[in-house]
Coordinates of C-alpha atoms in Angstrom, one line a residue:
Chain A
M19 CA 33.1 31.1 5.4
A20 CA 29.9 31.4 3.6
V21 CA 26.4 31.8 5.2
I22 CA 22.7 31.7 4.1
T23 CA 20.2 32.8 6.2
L24 CA 16.5 31.4 5.8
A25 CA 13.1 32.0 7.2
G26 CA 14.9 33.2 10.1
A27 CA 17.9 30.6 10.1
T28 CA 21.5 31.1 10.3
L29 CA 23.3 28.1 8.2
S30 CA 26.8 27.5 8.0
F31 CA 27.8 25.2 4.6
A32 CA 30.6 24.0 7.0
Q33 CA 28.4 22.5 9.7
T34 CA 25.3 21.6 6.8
A35 CA 26.9 19.4 4.2
Q36 CA 25.8 16.2 5.0
D37 CA 22.9 17.4 6.4
V38 CA 19.1 17.2 4.6
A39 CA 17.1 19.9 4.9
V40 CA 13.5 19.3 4.9
I41 CA 11.8 21.9 3.1
V42 CA 8.3 23.4 2.5
H43 CA 6.3 26.2 0.6
P44 CA 7.3 30.2 2.4
K45 CA 3.2 30.5 2.8
N46 CA 2.7 27.1 4.6
T47 CA 2.4 27.8 8.6
V48 CA 4.4 24.2 10.1
D49 CA 7.1 25.3 11.3
N50 CA 8.7 22.4 13.2
L51 CA 7.5 18.6 12.5
T52 CA 8.3 15.2 14.6
M53 CA 10.2 12.6 13.5
A54 CA 6.9 11.2 13.9
D55 CA 5.0 13.6 11.9
L56 CA 7.5 13.5 9.0
A57 CA 7.4 9.3 8.5
K58 CA 3.7 10.1 8.5
I59 CA 3.8 12.5 5.6
F60 CA 6.2 10.7 3.6
R61 CA 5.1 7.3 4.1
G62 CA 1.5 8.7 3.5
E63 CA -0.2 8.0 6.7
R64 CA -0.7 12.0 6.6
Q65 CA -1.8 13.5 3.2
Y66 CA -3.0 16.9 4.7
W67 CA -1.6 19.2 6.0
R68 CA -4.3 20.9 9.1
S69 CA -5.4 23.5 6.4
N70 CA -7.0 21.1 4.2
L71 CA -4.1 21.5 1.9
P72 CA -3.3 18.3 0.1
V73 CA 0.5 17.0 0.9
L74 CA 2.0 16.4 -2.5
V75 CA 5.5 14.6 -1.4
L76 CA 8.6 15.3 -3.9
L77 CA 11.4 13.0 -3.4
R78 CA 15.3 12.6 -4.5
S79 CA 15.3 9.4 -7.2
S80 CA 17.1 6.5 -6.3
G81 CA 20.8 6.7 -5.8
S82 CA 20.6 10.5 -4.2
H83 CA 22.3 11.1 -0.5
E84 CA 18.7 12.8 0.4
R85 CA 16.8 10.0 -0.5
E86 CA 19.3 7.2 0.9
V87 CA 18.7 9.7 4.3
L88 CA 15.3 9.3 3.8
L89 CA 15.2 5.8 3.5
R90 CA 17.1 5.2 6.6
N91 CA 15.4 7.6 9.5
V92 CA 12.1 8.1 8.3
F93 CA 10.9 5.0 6.5
H94 CA 13.6 2.7 8.1
M95 CA 13.5 0.3 4.9
T96 CA 15.4 -0.9 1.4
E97 CA 15.1 0.6 -2.0
S98 CA 12.9 -2.4 -2.3
E99 CA 10.7 -2.2 0.3
Y100 CA 10.4 1.4 0.1
K101 CA 8.8 0.0 -3.7
Q102 CA 7.4 -3.0 -2.5
Y103 CA 5.6 -0.7 0.1
W104 CA 4.4 1.9 -2.4
V105 CA 3.0 -0.9 -4.3
S106 CA 0.9 -2.4 -1.6
K107 CA -0.3 1.1 -0.1
I108 CA -2.1 1.7 -3.6
M109 CA -3.4 -1.4 -3.5
R110 CA -5.2 -1.3 -0.6
A111 CA -7.0 2.2 -2.1
E112 CA -4.6 4.4 0.5
A113 CA -3.0 6.3 -2.3
T114 CA -2.8 6.9 -5.9
S115 CA 0.8 7.0 -6.3
P116 CA 4.1 7.0 -5.0
P117 CA 5.7 10.2 -4.2
T118 CA 7.3 11.9 -6.9
D119 CA 10.4 11.5 -8.3
L120 CA 13.3 14.3 -9.4
Y121 CA 16.4 13.9 -10.6
S122 CA 17.8 16.6 -8.5
N123 CA 17.9 19.3 -5.9
G124 CA 17.0 22.4 -8.2
M125 CA 14.0 20.3 -9.5
A126 CA 13.1 19.7 -5.7
K127 CA 13.2 23.2 -4.9
E128 CA 11.3 25.4 -7.8
G129 CA 9.1 22.4 -6.8
V130 CA 8.0 23.6 -3.4
A131 CA 8.3 26.7 -4.6
S132 CA 5.7 26.7 -7.1
I133 CA 3.6 24.4 -5.3
P134 CA 1.8 25.4 -1.7
G135 CA 1.2 22.0 -0.4
S136 CA 4.8 20.3 -1.2
I137 CA 7.5 19.3 1.3
A138 CA 10.9 17.8 -0.3
C139 CA 14.3 17.5 1.4
I140 CA 17.3 18.0 0.0
S141 CA 21.0 18.9 1.3
A142 CA 21.1 21.3 3.5
A143 CA 24.4 22.6 0.9
D144 CA 21.8 23.7 -1.6
L145 CA 19.3 25.8 -0.1
R146 CA 18.1 28.8 -1.8
P147 CA 15.9 31.7 -1.2
G148 CA 12.2 30.9 -2.4
V149 CA 11.5 28.3 0.0
K150 CA 11.0 27.6 3.8
V151 CA 13.0 25.2 6.1
V152 CA 11.2 23.2 8.6
R153 CA 12.4 22.6 12.2
I154 CA 12.8 18.6 12.5
N155 CA 12.5 17.7 16.3
G156 CA 13.1 21.4 17.5
H157 CA 16.2 21.3 15.4
L158 CA 18.1 22.9 12.2
P159 CA 20.0 21.6 9.7
G160 CA 23.8 22.0 10.8
E161 CA 22.4 22.6 14.6
P162 CA 23.6 19.6 17.6
G163 CA 20.9 17.3 17.4
Y164 CA 19.2 17.4 13.9
P165 CA 18.2 13.9 12.8
L166 CA 18.5 13.9 9.3
H167 CA 22.1 13.2 7.8
Chain B
M12 CA 1.1 -37.8 -4.9
S13 CA 3.6 -38.9 -8.1
R14 CA 6.8 -38.8 -8.5
H15 CA 6.5 -36.4 -10.9
T16 CA 5.2 -34.1 -8.3
W17 CA 8.1 -33.9 -6.2
F18 CA 10.9 -34.1 -9.5
L19 CA 8.5 -30.6 -10.0
T20 CA 8.9 -29.3 -7.1
A21 CA 13.1 -30.2 -6.8
L22 CA 13.1 -28.1 -10.3
L23 CA 11.8 -25.5 -9.1
L24 CA 13.8 -25.6 -5.9
A25 CA 16.7 -25.8 -8.1
S26 CA 15.4 -22.7 -10.3
V27 CA 15.5 -20.4 -7.7
F28 CA 19.1 -20.7 -6.5
T29 CA 20.4 -18.9 -10.1
R30 CA 21.3 -15.8 -9.1
A31 CA 19.8 -12.3 -10.3
E32 CA 21.9 -9.8 -12.6
T33 CA 24.5 -7.8 -10.0
T34 CA 22.8 -4.2 -10.4
G35 CA 25.5 -2.5 -8.5
G36 CA 27.9 -1.7 -11.2
Q37 CA 24.4 -0.1 -12.3
S38 CA 23.4 1.6 -9.1
E39 CA 27.0 3.4 -8.7
D40 CA 26.6 4.7 -12.4
V41 CA 23.1 6.5 -10.6
K42 CA 24.6 8.0 -8.2
A43 CA 27.4 9.4 -10.0
L44 CA 25.3 11.2 -12.8
L45 CA 22.9 12.5 -9.7
Q46 CA 25.8 14.1 -7.9
R47 CA 26.9 15.7 -11.6
I48 CA 23.2 16.9 -11.9
D49 CA 24.3 18.8 -8.2
Q50 CA 27.3 19.7 -9.8
L51 CA 26.2 21.4 -12.4
E52 CA 22.3 23.3 -10.8
Q53 CA 25.3 24.5 -8.4
R54 CA 27.3 25.9 -11.7
V55 CA 24.5 27.0 -13.2
A56 CA 23.6 28.9 -10.2
E57 CA 26.4 30.4 -10.3
L58 CA 26.6 31.2 -13.5
E59 CA 23.1 32.9 -13.0
A60 CA 24.4 35.2 -10.5
G61 CA 27.1 36.3 -12.9
K62 CA 25.0 36.7 -15.4
N63 CA 22.7 38.9 -13.4
T64 CA 25.6 41.5 -12.9
S65 CA 26.0 41.1 -16.6
T66 CA 22.3 42.3 -17.1
A67 CA 22.9 44.8 -14.5
H68 CA 25.7 46.0 -16.4
L69 CA 23.8 45.8 -19.8
Q70 CA 21.5 48.2 -18.1
D71 CA 24.1 50.5 -17.5
L72 CA 25.0 50.5 -21.2
K73 CA 21.5 51.1 -22.6
A74 CA 21.0 54.0 -20.6
Q75 CA 23.6 55.4 -21.9
D76 CA 22.1 54.8 -25.7
T77 CA 25.0 52.0 -26.7
Q78 CA 23.4 49.5 -28.9
I79 CA 23.4 46.0 -27.8
P80 CA 20.4 44.6 -29.9
T81 CA 21.2 40.9 -30.4
G82 CA 22.6 40.4 -27.2
Q83 CA 19.3 41.8 -25.4
T84 CA 17.1 40.3 -28.4
V85 CA 19.4 36.8 -27.1
E86 CA 18.9 37.5 -23.3
E87 CA 14.5 38.2 -23.5
H88 CA 14.6 35.1 -25.6
L89 CA 16.3 32.8 -23.0
S90 CA 14.3 34.4 -20.2
T91 CA 11.1 33.5 -21.7
Q92 CA 11.8 29.9 -22.4
M93 CA 14.0 29.5 -19.3
H94 CA 10.3 30.8 -18.2
D95 CA 8.0 28.1 -20.0
E96 CA 10.4 25.3 -19.2
H97 CA 10.3 25.7 -15.7
S98 CA 6.3 26.3 -15.9
Q99 CA 6.3 22.3 -17.9
N100 CA 8.6 21.2 -14.9
V101 CA 6.1 22.4 -11.9
R102 CA 3.4 21.3 -13.9
D103 CA 4.1 17.7 -14.4
V104 CA 5.7 17.3 -10.6
E105 CA 2.2 18.7 -10.0
G106 CA 0.3 15.8 -11.7
H107 CA -2.1 16.0 -14.3
F108 CA -5.7 14.9 -13.5
P109 CA -7.1 12.4 -14.5
S110 CA -4.0 10.5 -14.8
M111 CA -4.6 6.4 -14.9
Q112 CA -2.1 4.2 -13.5
L113 CA -2.4 0.5 -14.0
R114 CA -0.3 -2.6 -12.1
G115 CA -1.3 -6.3 -12.8
F116 CA -1.1 -9.3 -10.4
G117 CA -0.8 -12.8 -11.8
D118 CA -0.4 -16.0 -10.6
V119 CA 0.5 -19.5 -12.0
D120 CA -0.1 -22.4 -9.4
F121 CA 0.4 -26.3 -8.9
S122 CA -1.3 -28.1 -6.5
A123 CA -1.4 -32.0 -5.4
T124 CA -3.9 -33.5 -2.3
D125 CA -5.1 -37.0 -1.1
E126 CA -8.3 -35.6 -1.3
R127 CA -10.6 -38.1 -3.2
G128 CA -11.4 -37.4 -6.2
T129 CA -9.6 -34.3 -7.0
T130 CA -6.6 -34.3 -10.0
S131 CA -2.9 -32.9 -9.3
G132 CA -2.0 -30.4 -11.6
F133 CA -1.2 -27.1 -12.7
T134 CA -4.0 -23.6 -12.7
L135 CA -3.5 -20.7 -13.6
G136 CA -4.7 -18.6 -11.2
Q137 CA -5.9 -15.2 -10.6
F138 CA -5.4 -12.3 -13.6
V139 CA -5.9 -9.1 -11.4
L140 CA -5.5 -5.6 -13.1
H141 CA -5.6 -3.1 -10.4
V142 CA -6.5 1.3 -11.7
A143 CA -5.9 3.8 -9.6
S144 CA -6.6 7.6 -10.7
P145 CA -6.6 11.3 -9.2
L146 CA -9.6 13.1 -10.6
S147 CA -8.6 15.9 -8.7
K148 CA -6.5 17.0 -5.6
K149 CA -9.2 15.9 -3.9
V150 CA -10.9 12.7 -5.8
A151 CA -9.7 9.8 -6.5
Y152 CA -11.3 6.5 -8.6
F153 CA -9.3 3.0 -7.5
G154 CA -11.1 -0.4 -9.8
E155 CA -10.0 -3.7 -9.2
L156 CA -10.9 -6.3 -11.9
S157 CA -10.2 -9.9 -12.5
F158 CA -10.1 -13.2 -14.6
T159 CA -10.6 -16.6 -13.2
A160 CA -9.9 -19.6 -15.5
Q161 CA -12.8 -21.8 -15.4
P162 CA -13.5 -25.0 -17.5
T163 CA -14.7 -23.9 -20.4
S164 CA -13.9 -19.9 -20.3
Y165 CA -12.8 -16.9 -18.4
T166 CA -14.9 -15.4 -15.6
A167 CA -14.6 -11.0 -15.4
D168 CA -14.9 -9.5 -12.0
V169 CA -15.3 -6.3 -10.9
E170 CA -13.4 -7.0 -7.4
R171 CA -13.5 -3.0 -6.2
S172 CA -14.6 0.1 -8.1
I173 CA -14.6 2.9 -5.3
I174 CA -14.5 6.6 -5.9
R175 CA -13.3 8.2 -3.1
Y176 CA -13.8 12.4 -1.7
S177 CA -11.0 13.3 0.5
Y178 CA -11.4 16.6 2.7
N179 CA -8.9 16.0 5.0
D180 CA -7.4 13.0 7.1
H181 CA -10.4 13.3 9.2
F182 CA -13.1 12.7 7.1
K183 CA -12.9 11.0 3.3
L184 CA -16.0 9.4 1.8
S185 CA -16.6 7.3 -1.1
F186 CA -18.7 4.8 -3.0
G187 CA -18.9 1.9 -5.0
R188 CA -18.0 -1.8 -4.3
Y189 CA -14.9 -2.8 -1.3
H190 CA -13.8 -5.6 0.2
T191 CA -15.3 -5.7 3.5
P192 CA -13.0 -4.3 6.6
I193 CA -14.0 -6.6 9.0
N194 CA -11.3 -8.5 8.6
Y195 CA -7.4 -7.4 7.8
W196 CA -6.4 -9.8 5.3
N197 CA -9.4 -8.7 2.8
T198 CA -8.2 -5.5 3.6
A199 CA -4.6 -5.6 3.0
F200 CA -3.9 -7.9 0.1
H201 CA -6.9 -7.9 -1.4
H202 CA -6.0 -9.9 -4.9
G203 CA -3.2 -9.4 -5.0
L204 CA -1.4 -12.7 -4.3
W205 CA 2.0 -11.7 -4.0
L206 CA 1.5 -9.5 -1.2
Q207 CA 0.2 -12.0 0.9
T208 CA 3.4 -14.1 2.7
T209 CA 1.3 -17.6 1.9
I210 CA -0.3 -19.5 -0.8
S211 CA -3.8 -19.8 0.7
R212 CA -6.3 -17.2 2.4
P213 CA -7.5 -18.2 5.3
E214 CA -10.3 -20.7 5.1
M215 CA -12.5 -18.0 7.4
I216 CA -12.4 -15.2 4.6
R217 CA -11.9 -17.9 1.4
F218 CA -12.6 -16.3 -1.6
G219 CA -15.8 -17.3 -2.5
G220 CA -16.2 -18.6 1.2
R221 CA -19.7 -18.2 3.3
F222 CA -18.4 -17.6 6.4
L223 CA -17.0 -13.9 5.9
P224 CA -18.6 -11.1 4.0
V225 CA -15.6 -10.7 1.1
H226 CA -17.5 -7.9 -0.5
F227 CA -19.4 -5.0 0.0
L228 CA -21.7 -2.2 -1.9
G229 CA -22.7 1.0 -0.7
M230 CA -20.4 4.3 1.3
L231 CA -17.7 4.0 3.7
A232 CA -16.6 7.0 5.7
E233 CA -12.9 6.5 7.1
G234 CA -10.3 8.6 8.4
N235 CA -8.0 9.6 11.4
I236 CA -8.9 10.2 14.3
P237 CA -7.2 12.1 16.6
S238 CA -4.9 10.5 19.2
G239 CA -1.5 11.6 18.7
S240 CA 1.1 8.6 19.0
L241 CA -2.0 6.1 18.8
G242 CA -2.8 6.6 15.4
L243 CA -6.6 6.0 15.5
G244 CA -7.6 5.2 12.9
Y245 CA -12.2 4.4 11.6
E246 CA -14.0 3.0 9.5
V247 CA -17.9 3.2 8.9
G248 CA -20.1 1.7 6.3
L249 CA -23.7 1.5 5.1
G250 CA -24.3 -1.5 2.2
N251 CA -26.4 -3.8 0.9
G252 CA -24.9 -6.7 2.3
R253 CA -24.8 -10.6 1.5
A254 CA -26.5 -10.9 -1.6
G255 CA -28.9 -14.3 -1.7
T256 CA -26.3 -16.6 -1.9
I257 CA -24.4 -15.2 0.8
S258 CA -21.4 -15.3 -0.5
R259 CA -21.8 -12.2 -2.8
A260 CA -22.1 -8.6 -2.8
G261 CA -25.8 -7.6 -3.8
D262 CA -24.4 -5.9 -7.0
N263 CA -27.4 -4.8 -8.8
G264 CA -29.6 -4.2 -5.7
D265 CA -30.1 -5.7 -2.6
V266 CA -32.3 -9.3 -1.4
N267 CA -34.5 -6.9 1.4
S268 CA -35.3 -3.3 2.4
N269 CA -32.6 -3.8 5.3
R270 CA -29.2 -2.0 4.7
A271 CA -25.9 -3.7 6.2
W272 CA -23.9 -1.5 8.9
V273 CA -19.8 -2.1 8.8
G274 CA -17.6 -0.2 11.3
R275 CA -14.0 -0.6 12.3
I276 CA -11.7 0.8 14.7
F277 CA -8.1 0.3 14.5
A278 CA -4.8 1.6 16.4
R279 CA -1.3 2.0 14.3
P280 CA 1.1 3.1 17.3
A281 CA 4.0 5.6 16.1
A282 CA 5.8 3.9 19.4
M283 CA 5.2 0.0 17.3
R284 CA 6.1 0.4 13.4
D285 CA 4.1 -1.9 11.5
L286 CA 2.0 -2.6 14.3
Q287 CA -2.0 -2.7 13.7
I288 CA -4.3 -3.5 16.3
G289 CA -8.0 -3.7 15.4
G290 CA -11.7 -4.3 15.7
A291 CA -14.7 -4.5 14.2
F292 CA -18.3 -5.1 13.9
Y293 CA -20.9 -6.4 10.7
R294 CA -25.0 -6.1 10.9
D295 CA -26.7 -7.3 8.2
K296 CA -30.5 -9.4 7.5
I297 CA -29.7 -12.2 5.5
T298 CA -33.0 -13.3 3.3
P299 CA -31.2 -16.7 1.3
I300 CA -31.8 -17.8 -1.4
P301 CA -33.0 -20.8 -2.5
A302 CA -34.8 -20.2 0.7
L303 CA -35.1 -22.6 3.8
T304 CA -37.4 -24.9 4.9
G305 CA -40.5 -22.2 6.6
T306 CA -38.2 -19.0 4.8
P307 CA -36.8 -17.8 7.4
S308 CA -34.5 -14.7 7.3
F309 CA -31.3 -14.5 9.5
G310 CA -29.8 -11.6 11.6
E311 CA -26.3 -11.7 11.4
W312 CA -24.1 -9.8 14.0
I313 CA -19.7 -10.3 13.0
S314 CA -18.2 -8.8 15.7
S315 CA -13.9 -9.6 14.8
A316 CA -10.6 -8.3 16.1
Q317 CA -6.7 -8.3 14.5
I318 CA -3.6 -7.6 15.0
A319 CA -0.8 -7.8 12.5
W320 CA 2.6 -6.8 12.9
T321 CA 4.0 -7.0 9.5
H322 CA 7.5 -6.0 10.2
E323 CA 8.9 -9.3 9.1
T324 CA 11.2 -10.1 11.3
P325 CA 8.8 -11.4 13.0
E326 CA 5.6 -11.0 11.1
L327 CA 2.7 -12.0 13.4
I328 CA -1.0 -11.9 11.9
S329 CA -3.9 -13.3 13.8
E330 CA -7.6 -12.5 13.3
F331 CA -10.6 -14.0 15.6
A332 CA -14.7 -13.4 14.4
N333 CA -17.9 -14.2 16.0
V334 CA -21.0 -14.7 13.6
H335 CA -23.7 -14.5 15.3
H336 CA -26.7 -15.5 13.6
R337 CA -30.8 -14.9 14.9
N338 CA -33.4 -17.2 13.4
N339 CA -36.5 -14.9 12.7
L340 CA -39.1 -17.1 12.5
T341 CA -37.8 -18.9 15.8
G342 CA -36.0 -17.0 17.4
N343 CA -33.2 -19.4 18.0
I344 CA -29.3 -17.5 18.0
Y345 CA -26.3 -19.4 17.2
N346 CA -22.8 -18.0 17.3
S347 CA -19.7 -19.8 14.8
Q348 CA -16.5 -18.4 15.5
A349 CA -12.9 -18.4 13.4
Y350 CA -9.8 -18.0 14.0
Y351 CA -6.3 -18.2 12.2
I352 CA -3.2 -17.2 13.9
Q353 CA 0.6 -16.9 11.2
L354 CA 4.2 -16.4 12.2
A355 CA 6.1 -15.4 9.2
Y356 CA 9.9 -14.4 10.1
R357 CA 12.5 -12.8 6.7
L358 CA 15.0 -14.6 7.4
P359 CA 18.7 -12.4 7.5
W360 CA 20.9 -14.5 4.8
E361 CA 20.6 -14.3 1.2
A362 CA 19.9 -10.8 0.6
R363 CA 17.1 -11.5 2.5
K364 CA 15.1 -13.1 0.5
W365 CA 13.9 -16.2 2.5
K366 CA 10.5 -15.8 4.6
P367 CA 9.6 -19.2 5.9
Y368 CA 5.8 -19.4 7.7
Y369 CA 3.3 -21.4 9.7
R370 CA -0.6 -20.5 9.8
F371 CA -2.8 -22.6 11.4
E372 CA -6.4 -22.1 11.8
Y373 CA -9.8 -23.4 13.3
T374 CA -13.9 -22.6 12.5
H375 CA -16.3 -24.0 14.2
V376 CA -20.2 -24.0 13.6
P377 CA -22.8 -25.3 16.0
A378 CA -24.0 -28.7 14.3
S379 CA -27.5 -26.9 15.2
E380 CA -26.8 -24.2 12.7
P381 CA -29.7 -24.2 10.2
L382 CA -28.1 -21.0 7.3
F383 CA -24.3 -22.8 7.5
S384 CA -25.5 -26.0 7.8
A385 CA -27.8 -26.5 4.8
P386 CA -26.1 -27.7 1.6
A387 CA -26.4 -24.1 -0.8
F388 CA -24.9 -21.9 2.1
E389 CA -22.5 -25.2 4.1
V390 CA -19.9 -23.8 6.0
T391 CA -17.9 -26.8 7.7
D392 CA -16.1 -27.3 10.7
L393 CA -12.5 -26.7 10.0
V394 CA -8.5 -28.1 11.8
G395 CA -6.0 -26.7 9.5
S396 CA -2.0 -26.3 8.9
T397 CA -0.6 -24.6 6.9
A398 CA 3.9 -24.5 7.1
G399 CA 5.4 -23.5 3.6
V400 CA 8.1 -21.1 2.6
R401 CA 8.5 -17.6 0.8
F402 CA 11.4 -16.9 -2.1
D403 CA 11.6 -13.5 -3.5
I404 CA 13.2 -13.8 -6.7
T405 CA 13.4 -10.7 -7.8
D406 CA 11.4 -7.2 -5.7
F407 CA 8.3 -7.8 -7.6
A408 CA 8.3 -11.6 -7.8
A409 CA 8.3 -14.9 -5.6
F410 CA 8.1 -18.8 -5.8
K411 CA 5.9 -19.7 -2.5
W412 CA 6.2 -24.1 -1.8
E413 CA 3.1 -25.2 0.9
Y414 CA 2.6 -28.4 2.8
R415 CA -1.1 -28.2 4.3
H416 CA -3.1 -30.6 6.8
T417 CA -6.5 -29.4 6.7
K418 CA -9.5 -32.2 8.8
H419 CA -13.0 -30.8 8.5
R420 CA -15.6 -32.4 10.0
P421 CA -15.1 -35.3 12.6
T422 CA -15.7 -38.1 10.3
D423 CA -14.3 -36.8 7.4
P424 CA -10.4 -38.2 6.3
P425 CA -7.9 -35.3 7.2
V426 CA -6.1 -33.6 3.9
N427 CA -2.8 -33.5 3.1
G428 CA -1.7 -31.7 0.0
V429 CA 1.5 -29.5 -1.2
F430 CA 1.3 -26.0 -3.7
V431 CA 3.4 -24.6 -5.5
Q432 CA 3.2 -20.7 -6.7
T433 CA 4.4 -18.0 -8.4
A434 CA 3.3 -14.9 -7.9
F435 CA 4.0 -11.2 -9.2
T436 CA 3.0 -7.4 -9.9
F437 CA 3.7 -5.9 -12.9

């Protein structure tokens, strides 16, 4: 069985086929986020890391498995509600734009590896070196209790 | 109301039953294409792994003084090209400064009431343009312009113009013209009528109204308060406050040398998504123009409370405000109150497009209140009910039908009206 090791975590492809990993830049000091933290970040309610570095949210485009997992588990919205949410948020001057939509996990990985404040969700099966995988509620993709799948 | 009014309403009702184009097939195509991209990326990764092996092999050959000039040149060229494309992609993802984003809001309305002296008919609502532009990673500009139809022309207004410097989530400082954060509705929906469930705003925060100051010009500090799952936030502002006409902000300078203060604290608990509870205060000195008899000024102290549960199943928005005026000439004190409660529910059928709603609102102004009873600054008592339904014909356009029953002074007859609106964003 093929195995990859990232940020001290050992993940198996068989276990992670449907899991969605949360990745950040390797120099980001965050190791663990709760689902509530993740919701605040992706909903644009938390816009800075503790180091005062601005958060840049990268999101897979509409129709992707990763986006569906996030909409269901983090946003608790449909695609339509998600679009309306960001129109409303920008109108309220709480954000200047919605999260950047990316067409592939490769683009998301490249963005996170290059931009220090970025965060993205990609299929755990597509993880490659160069990014840091964050624990969610203390769990990594493939572990029992991991919530993003 | 004429038969034409009912015919028009029936026609609009019938029109919304037209089914929207199905996009299911396109969605499946997009999913398939995205999966294909992921498969191709995996294939590229595998090939790159193979290429690295080839490169090592080529280097071995070079060490053995084998001539491979063509392959080497192509490899270097490809490597440079891939690096340039990667840098370009990352720059695109990171964003450009400034990068202006424009969004518009509009509405077309029809109204018919039994109020004496009014005529039924269509009106072109406000045409609103909203601008958002990041100027750097921590500085952003927001603007809102409105164009409103008048009998002989259109009036253009700068509704909001804000530049914000963000240090972190806990401290953001901005300067400009705002919708006063004394009221939830005022800061949640602004001039985007598509955003609000109903056709009309509550009377207490009506555009051009005088009960609460809709606009505020000055500076505002805002941010989150470290409070864990309670999700506390604050806003504190210092500005010009009300102009002499009291329905407007002092855009071209304050009418007196006393600044207005506004403060708001709110909670968005993590455990109850879409719930916001808050309270606010506002302090100002009002110098009415034209002056009242004896030229009094008024100390104003507004306190308000809000609760908004925007989950849609149900939606509940309720606000209360007390406007405390002190006549600085006589020392007399007057308190006026207003509140509203609005309930709505997104129905589960027909792709969740229907949302019926009801709102009750109430305003009380003491008869002896010298400012709000003066003809130029008049605010009257109100007991009103609004019932309606919203139909979202697409993700970004809605039809609304509304019936209103309002009664102002005890001596005034009640007013009944039917209103129809299509509101949209583009």
